[in-house]
Amino acid sequence: MRNKFKNTPAFRKLKSLSFYLKFLLLINIVAYSFSISCFAQNNSFQVVLDSLNFNMQDIAVNEDGKSILLMRKYPNTVATGCYLIPVKENGGMVEGIEISFLPLYIIRSLYRKDRVVFIAYGVPYLINNLIQEGRSIIFNYDLASNTTWSKYLNGRFRQNKCSLDKNGNTYIANTPHDNFHKIWYDSLTSVLELFKLDETGNMLWKKGLLLQDSFLTEFPTVLILDMDLDEDANIYVLGLCGSLSDPDNPLTPYIIKFDSTGHPLLLKTVIVEDQYFNEIEITSTGVMLLSHAPNNPTLYNSKVYHDKYAKLIKLDHDLNFIWGKKYSGENFPYYSTGIKEKPNGNLLMTHSTFGAFPAVVTEMDTEGNILTQKGYPNYEPQIAALNDGSFLMTSRLNYNAAGETFYQPVIAKTDSNGDIEGCETYATCIMAEDYTVGFGTFYYDTVSIPDLEDFDTIVQPVEFSFSEGCNFPPAPVPNFLFPDTLCLADSARTTDTHNRLANAFEWHLSGPGVDSMNTDSFDFAFRFSVAGEYNLKHTVWVLGCAYEAEKTITVLPELEINITPETICPDGPQELSVFSARILREYIWADGSTNQMLLIDTAGVYSVQASDGFCTASDTLAVIFLEDIIGNSNPIETPADTTVCEINLPYFLKIKSVFSEVYFVNNDSVFNGEYILNKSGAYLISTEIDGCYFSKTFNLKTSECVPQIFFPNIFSPNSDGINDEFFPQGNDFEIVFLKVFDRWGGLRYDGAGINAKWSPGKEVAEGAYVYLLKYKNVLTGETAQASGEVVLVR
């Protein structure tokens, strides 16, 4: 099929593309003496590129710890090319190179011995005499010889990776997803291309695989996510196969092991439900697969769609499952991860989230259990673990205390303990739990693939400078200021907050009628419409750890004040005061006085504004002088002091006043102007007239009211004018009847009224007689009886 294509007009036209590329991209290699002073970087350091508006794309580190920074101008419209510069750990000027093409992204960079190799996506190219955007190339630069070579890759998307072996050979894995290669392949998207080039860019071999499922049908889509080599140059390719749109054939992670000649040895799918794998790392004891993104390649590395877990599984070199772990931190959505084997066999894993204070580095044992962990402040960093147990951390963005970012690369390297001299590290809270996956298999068929086309570039020297120092702002804390006490309907906002660089933050207000969460605002504001006690808690998350600060807030009811008294009493002080249920601290009267009391000498309208220190209220009062109203009138009218018979109790005391209808007798309320007195005594009668108190005393005396009745015990009716009649004598009674009986009960006398008197004739014999008197007590109006004996003598 390839030979047929070479004889077509389309192929002959493609061969002429070099003319256009030379014209558009200045593709003459400029040879010059370029001595990049790359030096060993064993000590820890942190430096910042002095130039602004450079977008760091990647950093490459070789086995000696030397590092090369790859970047371009930002924004793209003012970019002039791609830049490779060595990192100078102690600051100062350094010489690098500018490459004449303009990439959108640098996907993968490698640095071994003196060679830097990277894949760039977005390089313009010609097809059918039209400039096309998005072609990928692989670029090689030899620092020792100052020579370059570069080639077009068979694809325009970022589905390509590269690796270098210890001999300097370059391995490329590619999926040719572009319009041009649809001419070459009958089924484009299921093809995986594998190339091996020597250190000068000469093709050593190429392999093409058409991946198929168990029914020997082509996969709708094959994507490449990562690749790595083991010590024997066996090739491991990690990717996805399946459909982007068919739910019955979703994308599934796959891993293929090739031998050093590109022959497939093992093909496996990894059965997961929630996440695919982004990175592969070959260690001395196995194959590490690492993930940090959701199970959707269209959202790869997206800041909007991310996963709260990083998954790590370990396979042996024959792709058999050994163990799996899942790592997470609270409010720590994963942005990127990395894994590297330390010289002692432990694993060094990097975790990063978005924003500032995002980086955590954990050292783990060979089973994936966390031994130590430290946090770093670099903004959305890329982290590369180095062979000596140290690691390199790079941030394309720098930031200030307000969280504002700007394009200025920051590069830091730790020592083998994870420390950076002169820089602070932070507590972290990454946790691990067990995780497992399943495996399946798939098949392949070999296909013929096209050669890689040469791509010429121009390089020229440039200079940049670095400055030393750890200039990151302080770490976020949950502390804040907010009033302890507020008045009803007041609004307040937090101040002195330090959460702008936190990975996440939350405000939680609880209290009467409210239980709300807010994660959208750096400061918290609220208007309190219900009085009571509230609790405001602020939580910030930094490097997977939660930190809390809280405050109790008292919201007071509306302040109420009253000027008193409304009436100035005749004998009262001529002053006004302010009454409130709460302690008042400040006053201001209408005349400007700030005293608690206001002395007055005339009636009128008076106003005051008062505060308890939190709430303010005002009151206005029309004040009168009561003596102007009462004059010489008696405020309370009662009967004169009175004596009554005890039998006539209770006594109904009548009270009245032309100024009041409410009275009190010994503090008891009086109804309808009448009060019942049940006993004698002095009674205090009072009333309130326009706030003034008046009183007087009423005295009530009582008597038994018993009539005085006297009977003679002997009388002599002998007409001598002395003691001739028998009748009762005394005071305070009236005779109803008087009866006299002899000793045999015979009635000898029966009289009534005031003239009832017994005057017996001579026929009545001497002797003892019995009398019975019925009388009326004129003091009480009651009737009673009295009886006894009387002796009649002659």
PDB file of C-alpha atoms in Angstrom, residues 310-486:
ATOM      1  CA  ALA A 310      -4.824   9.774  42.848  1.00  0.00           C
ATOM      2  CA  LYS A 311      -4.662   6.061  42.050  1.00  0.00           C
ATOM      3  CA  LEU A 312      -1.435   4.091  42.016  1.00  0.00           C
ATOM      4  CA  ILE A 313      -1.113   0.441  41.098  1.00  0.00           C
ATOM      5  CA  LYS A 314       2.001  -1.662  40.969  1.00  0.00           C
ATOM      6  CA  LEU A 315       2.471  -4.463  38.436  1.00  0.00           C
ATOM      7  CA  ASP A 316       5.430  -6.761  38.005  1.00  0.00           C
ATOM      8  CA  HIS A 317       7.366  -6.550  34.766  1.00  0.00           C
ATOM      9  CA  ASP A 318       5.043  -9.158  33.272  1.00  0.00           C
ATOM     10  CA  LEU A 319       2.080  -6.873  34.038  1.00  0.00           C
ATOM     11  CA  ASN A 320       0.689  -8.947  36.897  1.00  0.00           C
ATOM     12  CA  PHE A 321      -1.097  -6.984  39.631  1.00  0.00           C
ATOM     13  CA  ILE A 322       0.809  -6.673  42.947  1.00  0.00           C
ATOM     14  CA  TRP A 323      -1.001  -3.945  44.901  1.00  0.00           C
ATOM     15  CA  GLY A 324      -3.041  -0.776  44.508  1.00  0.00           C
ATOM     16  CA  LYS A 325      -3.460   2.356  46.573  1.00  0.00           C
ATOM     17  CA  LYS A 326      -5.767   5.352  46.460  1.00  0.00           C
ATOM     18  CA  TYR A 327      -4.484   8.679  47.852  1.00  0.00           C
ATOM     19  CA  SER A 328      -6.505  11.716  48.839  1.00  0.00           C
ATOM     20  CA  GLY A 329      -6.498  14.855  50.919  1.00  0.00           C
ATOM     21  CA  GLU A 330      -9.496  16.780  52.149  1.00  0.00           C
ATOM     22  CA  ASN A 331     -10.434  19.434  49.563  1.00  0.00           C
ATOM     23  CA  PHE A 332      -7.389  18.453  47.531  1.00  0.00           C
ATOM     24  CA  PRO A 333      -8.595  17.877  43.931  1.00  0.00           C
ATOM     25  CA  TYR A 334      -5.721  16.457  41.936  1.00  0.00           C
ATOM     26  CA  TYR A 335      -4.020  18.508  39.241  1.00  0.00           C
ATOM     27  CA  SER A 336      -0.993  16.286  38.658  1.00  0.00           C
ATOM     28  CA  THR A 337       0.995  13.453  40.186  1.00  0.00           C
ATOM     29  CA  GLY A 338       4.387  11.825  39.691  1.00  0.00           C
ATOM     30  CA  ILE A 339       6.234   8.763  40.915  1.00  0.00           C
ATOM     31  CA  LYS A 340       9.945   7.896  41.166  1.00  0.00           C
ATOM     32  CA  GLU A 341      11.924   5.145  42.790  1.00  0.00           C
ATOM     33  CA  LYS A 342      14.492   6.318  45.345  1.00  0.00           C
ATOM     34  CA  PRO A 343      17.939   4.705  45.603  1.00  0.00           C
ATOM     35  CA  ASN A 344      16.834   2.952  48.820  1.00  0.00           C
ATOM     36  CA  GLY A 345      13.897   1.301  47.015  1.00  0.00           C
ATOM     37  CA  ASN A 346      11.238   3.518  48.544  1.00  0.00           C
ATOM     38  CA  LEU A 347       8.867   5.436  46.299  1.00  0.00           C
ATOM     39  CA  LEU A 348       8.743   9.195  46.016  1.00  0.00           C
ATOM     40  CA  MET A 349       5.277  10.361  44.957  1.00  0.00           C
ATOM     41  CA  THR A 350       4.318  13.919  44.144  1.00  0.00           C
ATOM     42  CA  HIS A 351       0.786  15.259  44.546  1.00  0.00           C
ATOM     43  CA  SER A 352      -0.403  18.674  43.449  1.00  0.00           C
ATOM     44  CA  THR A 353      -3.703  20.504  43.370  1.00  0.00           C
ATOM     45  CA  PHE A 354      -4.649  23.860  41.855  1.00  0.00           C
ATOM     46  CA  GLY A 355      -3.555  27.312  42.949  1.00  0.00           C
ATOM     47  CA  ALA A 356      -1.021  28.232  45.612  1.00  0.00           C
ATOM     48  CA  PHE A 357       0.265  25.936  48.346  1.00  0.00           C
ATOM     49  CA  PRO A 358      -0.613  22.983  46.144  1.00  0.00           C
ATOM     50  CA  ALA A 359       2.315  20.556  46.329  1.00  0.00           C
ATOM     51  CA  VAL A 360       2.747  17.508  48.562  1.00  0.00           C
ATOM     52  CA  VAL A 361       5.599  15.038  48.310  1.00  0.00           C
ATOM     53  CA  THR A 362       5.238  11.695  50.058  1.00  0.00           C
ATOM     54  CA  GLU A 363       7.848   9.048  50.601  1.00  0.00           C
ATOM     55  CA  MET A 364       6.299   5.593  50.600  1.00  0.00           C
ATOM     56  CA  ASP A 365       7.509   2.092  51.263  1.00  0.00           C
ATOM     57  CA  THR A 366       7.514  -0.562  48.576  1.00  0.00           C
ATOM     58  CA  GLU A 367       3.871  -1.356  49.370  1.00  0.00           C
ATOM     59  CA  GLY A 368       2.688   2.209  48.777  1.00  0.00           C
ATOM     60  CA  ASN A 369       2.230   3.091  52.464  1.00  0.00           C
ATOM     61  CA  ILE A 370       3.046   6.708  53.315  1.00  0.00           C
ATOM     62  CA  LEU A 371       6.140   7.107  55.505  1.00  0.00           C
ATOM     63  CA  THR A 372       6.655  10.881  55.410  1.00  0.00           C
ATOM     64  CA  GLN A 373       5.027  13.834  53.684  1.00  0.00           C
ATOM     65  CA  LYS A 374       5.799  17.523  53.233  1.00  0.00           C
ATOM     66  CA  GLY A 375       4.044  20.446  51.601  1.00  0.00           C
ATOM     67  CA  TYR A 376       5.293  23.271  49.381  1.00  0.00           C
ATOM     68  CA  PRO A 377       3.800  26.593  48.210  1.00  0.00           C
ATOM     69  CA  ASN A 378       4.705  26.578  44.477  1.00  0.00           C
ATOM     70  CA  TYR A 379       1.781  27.572  42.256  1.00  0.00           C
ATOM     71  CA  GLU A 380       0.299  24.658  40.224  1.00  0.00           C
ATOM     72  CA  PRO A 381       3.690  22.994  40.016  1.00  0.00           C
ATOM     73  CA  GLN A 382       5.187  20.295  37.866  1.00  0.00           C
ATOM     74  CA  ILE A 383       7.202  17.955  40.057  1.00  0.00           C
ATOM     75  CA  ALA A 384       9.952  15.611  38.921  1.00  0.00           C
ATOM     76  CA  ALA A 385      11.450  13.091  41.322  1.00  0.00           C
ATOM     77  CA  LEU A 386      15.204  12.671  40.907  1.00  0.00           C
ATOM     78  CA  ASN A 387      17.371   9.586  41.295  1.00  0.00           C
ATOM     79  CA  ASP A 388      19.109  10.746  44.467  1.00  0.00           C
ATOM     80  CA  GLY A 389      15.826  11.038  46.354  1.00  0.00           C
ATOM     81  CA  SER A 390      15.501  14.776  45.820  1.00  0.00           C
ATOM     82  CA  PHE A 391      13.004  16.315  43.449  1.00  0.00           C
ATOM     83  CA  LEU A 392      12.582  19.327  41.221  1.00  0.00           C
ATOM     84  CA  MET A 393       9.551  21.556  41.468  1.00  0.00           C
ATOM     85  CA  THR A 394       8.677  24.083  38.765  1.00  0.00           C
ATOM     86  CA  SER A 395       5.852  26.591  38.517  1.00  0.00           C
ATOM     87  CA  ARG A 396       5.018  28.423  35.310  1.00  0.00           C
ATOM     88  CA  LEU A 397       3.165  31.020  37.386  1.00  0.00           C
ATOM     89  CA  ASN A 398       4.316  33.173  40.249  1.00  0.00           C
ATOM     90  CA  TYR A 399       1.820  34.836  42.593  1.00  0.00           C
ATOM     91  CA  ASN A 400       1.453  37.476  45.257  1.00  0.00           C
ATOM     92  CA  ALA A 401      -0.323  37.600  48.624  1.00  0.00           C
ATOM     93  CA  ALA A 402      -3.631  38.520  46.969  1.00  0.00           C
ATOM     94  CA  GLY A 403      -3.512  35.355  44.873  1.00  0.00           C
ATOM     95  CA  GLU A 404      -2.872  37.299  41.661  1.00  0.00           C
ATOM     96  CA  THR A 405      -0.768  35.284  39.229  1.00  0.00           C
ATOM     97  CA  PHE A 406       1.640  36.285  36.499  1.00  0.00           C
ATOM     98  CA  TYR A 407       3.772  34.351  34.052  1.00  0.00           C
ATOM     99  CA  GLN A 408       7.186  34.079  35.712  1.00  0.00           C
ATOM    100  CA  PRO A 409       8.703  30.603  36.091  1.00  0.00           C
ATOM    101  CA  VAL A 410       9.864  29.518  39.547  1.00  0.00           C
ATOM    102  CA  ILE A 411      12.238  26.556  39.905  1.00  0.00           C
ATOM    103  CA  ALA A 412      13.041  24.812  43.180  1.00  0.00           C
ATOM    104  CA  LYS A 413      15.114  21.738  43.951  1.00  0.00           C
ATOM    105  CA  THR A 414      15.060  19.962  47.284  1.00  0.00           C
ATOM    106  CA  ASP A 415      17.751  17.978  48.982  1.00  0.00           C
ATOM    107  CA  SER A 416      17.270  14.265  49.566  1.00  0.00           C
ATOM    108  CA  ASN A 417      15.263  15.068  52.721  1.00  0.00           C
ATOM    109  CA  GLY A 418      12.786  17.168  50.765  1.00  0.00           C
ATOM    110  CA  ASP A 419      13.999  20.493  52.200  1.00  0.00           C
ATOM    111  CA  ILE A 420      14.893  23.678  50.309  1.00  0.00           C
ATOM    112  CA  GLU A 421      17.520  25.800  52.029  1.00  0.00           C
ATOM    113  CA  GLY A 422      16.005  29.018  53.317  1.00  0.00           C
ATOM    114  CA  CYS A 423      12.461  27.993  52.343  1.00  0.00           C
ATOM    115  CA  GLU A 424       9.614  26.802  54.508  1.00  0.00           C
ATOM    116  CA  THR A 425       7.813  23.472  54.257  1.00  0.00           C
ATOM    117  CA  TYR A 426       4.307  22.804  55.553  1.00  0.00           C
ATOM    118  CA  ALA A 427       2.182  20.181  57.259  1.00  0.00           C
ATOM    119  CA  THR A 428       0.125  17.984  54.924  1.00  0.00           C
ATOM    120  CA  CYS A 429      -2.691  15.471  55.320  1.00  0.00           C
ATOM    121  CA  ILE A 430      -2.564  13.017  52.422  1.00  0.00           C
ATOM    122  CA  MET A 431      -4.109   9.634  53.282  1.00  0.00           C
ATOM    123  CA  ALA A 432      -3.848   6.232  51.626  1.00  0.00           C
ATOM    124  CA  GLU A 433      -6.286   3.350  51.268  1.00  0.00           C
ATOM    125  CA  ASP A 434      -6.245   0.107  49.357  1.00  0.00           C
ATOM    126  CA  TYR A 435      -7.395   0.008  45.760  1.00  0.00           C
ATOM    127  CA  THR A 436      -7.728  -2.769  43.210  1.00  0.00           C
ATOM    128  CA  VAL A 437      -8.388  -3.165  39.492  1.00  0.00           C
ATOM    129  CA  GLY A 438      -9.192  -5.946  37.038  1.00  0.00           C
ATOM    130  CA  PHE A 439      -7.556  -6.853  33.773  1.00  0.00           C
ATOM    131  CA  GLY A 440      -8.609  -7.944  30.323  1.00  0.00           C
ATOM    132  CA  THR A 441      -6.863  -8.527  27.017  1.00  0.00           C
ATOM    133  CA  PHE A 442      -6.983  -7.332  23.427  1.00  0.00           C
ATOM    134  CA  TYR A 443      -5.264  -8.081  20.127  1.00  0.00           C
ATOM    135  CA  TYR A 444      -3.370  -6.418  17.317  1.00  0.00           C
ATOM    136  CA  ASP A 445      -2.476  -6.727  13.700  1.00  0.00           C
ATOM    137  CA  THR A 446       0.609  -5.231  12.118  1.00  0.00           C
ATOM    138  CA  VAL A 447       0.278  -2.460   9.561  1.00  0.00           C
ATOM    139  CA  SER A 448       2.727  -0.541   7.437  1.00  0.00           C
ATOM    140  CA  ILE A 449       3.369   3.023   8.604  1.00  0.00           C
ATOM    141  CA  PRO A 450       4.965   6.029   6.827  1.00  0.00           C
ATOM    142  CA  ASP A 451       8.399   7.425   7.577  1.00  0.00           C
ATOM    143  CA  LEU A 452       8.889  10.528   9.670  1.00  0.00           C
ATOM    144  CA  GLU A 453       9.511  13.715   7.714  1.00  0.00           C
ATOM    145  CA  ASP A 454      12.422  16.005   8.464  1.00  0.00           C
ATOM    146  CA  PHE A 455      11.644  19.396   9.923  1.00  0.00           C
ATOM    147  CA  ASP A 456      14.354  22.043   9.815  1.00  0.00           C
ATOM    148  CA  THR A 457      14.765  24.712  12.460  1.00  0.00           C
ATOM    149  CA  ILE A 458      16.921  27.723  13.215  1.00  0.00           C
ATOM    150  CA  VAL A 459      18.403  28.180  16.676  1.00  0.00           C
ATOM    151  CA  GLN A 460      20.135  31.232  18.026  1.00  0.00           C
ATOM    152  CA  PRO A 461      21.550  32.199  21.418  1.00  0.00           C
ATOM    153  CA  VAL A 462      19.593  34.134  24.011  1.00  0.00           C
ATOM    154  CA  GLU A 463      20.325  35.244  27.559  1.00  0.00           C
ATOM    155  CA  PHE A 464      18.180  35.124  30.657  1.00  0.00           C
ATOM    156  CA  SER A 465      18.835  35.761  34.322  1.00  0.00           C
ATOM    157  CA  PHE A 466      17.615  34.217  37.548  1.00  0.00           C
ATOM    158  CA  SER A 467      17.295  35.527  41.088  1.00  0.00           C
ATOM    159  CA  GLU A 468      17.554  33.463  44.242  1.00  0.00           C
ATOM    160  CA  GLY A 469      15.119  33.415  47.121  1.00  0.00           C
ATOM    161  CA  CYS A 470      11.887  32.107  48.554  1.00  0.00           C
ATOM    162  CA  ASN A 471       9.492  34.973  48.015  1.00  0.00           C
ATOM    163  CA  PHE A 472       6.194  33.184  48.504  1.00  0.00           C
ATOM    164  CA  PRO A 473       3.513  34.838  50.673  1.00  0.00           C
ATOM    165  CA  PRO A 474       2.652  33.403  54.104  1.00  0.00           C
ATOM    166  CA  ALA A 475       0.535  30.269  54.246  1.00  0.00           C
ATOM    167  CA  PRO A 476      -3.246  30.708  54.544  1.00  0.00           C
ATOM    168  CA  VAL A 477      -4.772  30.639  58.027  1.00  0.00           C
ATOM    169  CA  PRO A 478      -8.446  30.642  59.100  1.00  0.00           C
ATOM    170  CA  ASN A 479      -8.154  33.629  61.461  1.00  0.00           C
ATOM    171  CA  PHE A 480     -10.493  36.554  60.859  1.00  0.00           C
ATOM    172  CA  LEU A 481     -11.956  39.603  62.569  1.00  0.00           C
ATOM    173  CA  PHE A 482     -15.688  40.081  63.053  1.00  0.00           C
ATOM    174  CA  PRO A 483     -17.656  42.094  65.648  1.00  0.00           C
ATOM    175  CA  ASP A 484     -18.462  40.154  68.825  1.00  0.00           C
ATOM    176  CA  THR A 485     -21.692  42.067  69.368  1.00  0.00           C
ATOM    177  CA  LEU A 486     -24.095  43.603  66.879  1.00  0.00           C
TER     178      LEU A 486
END
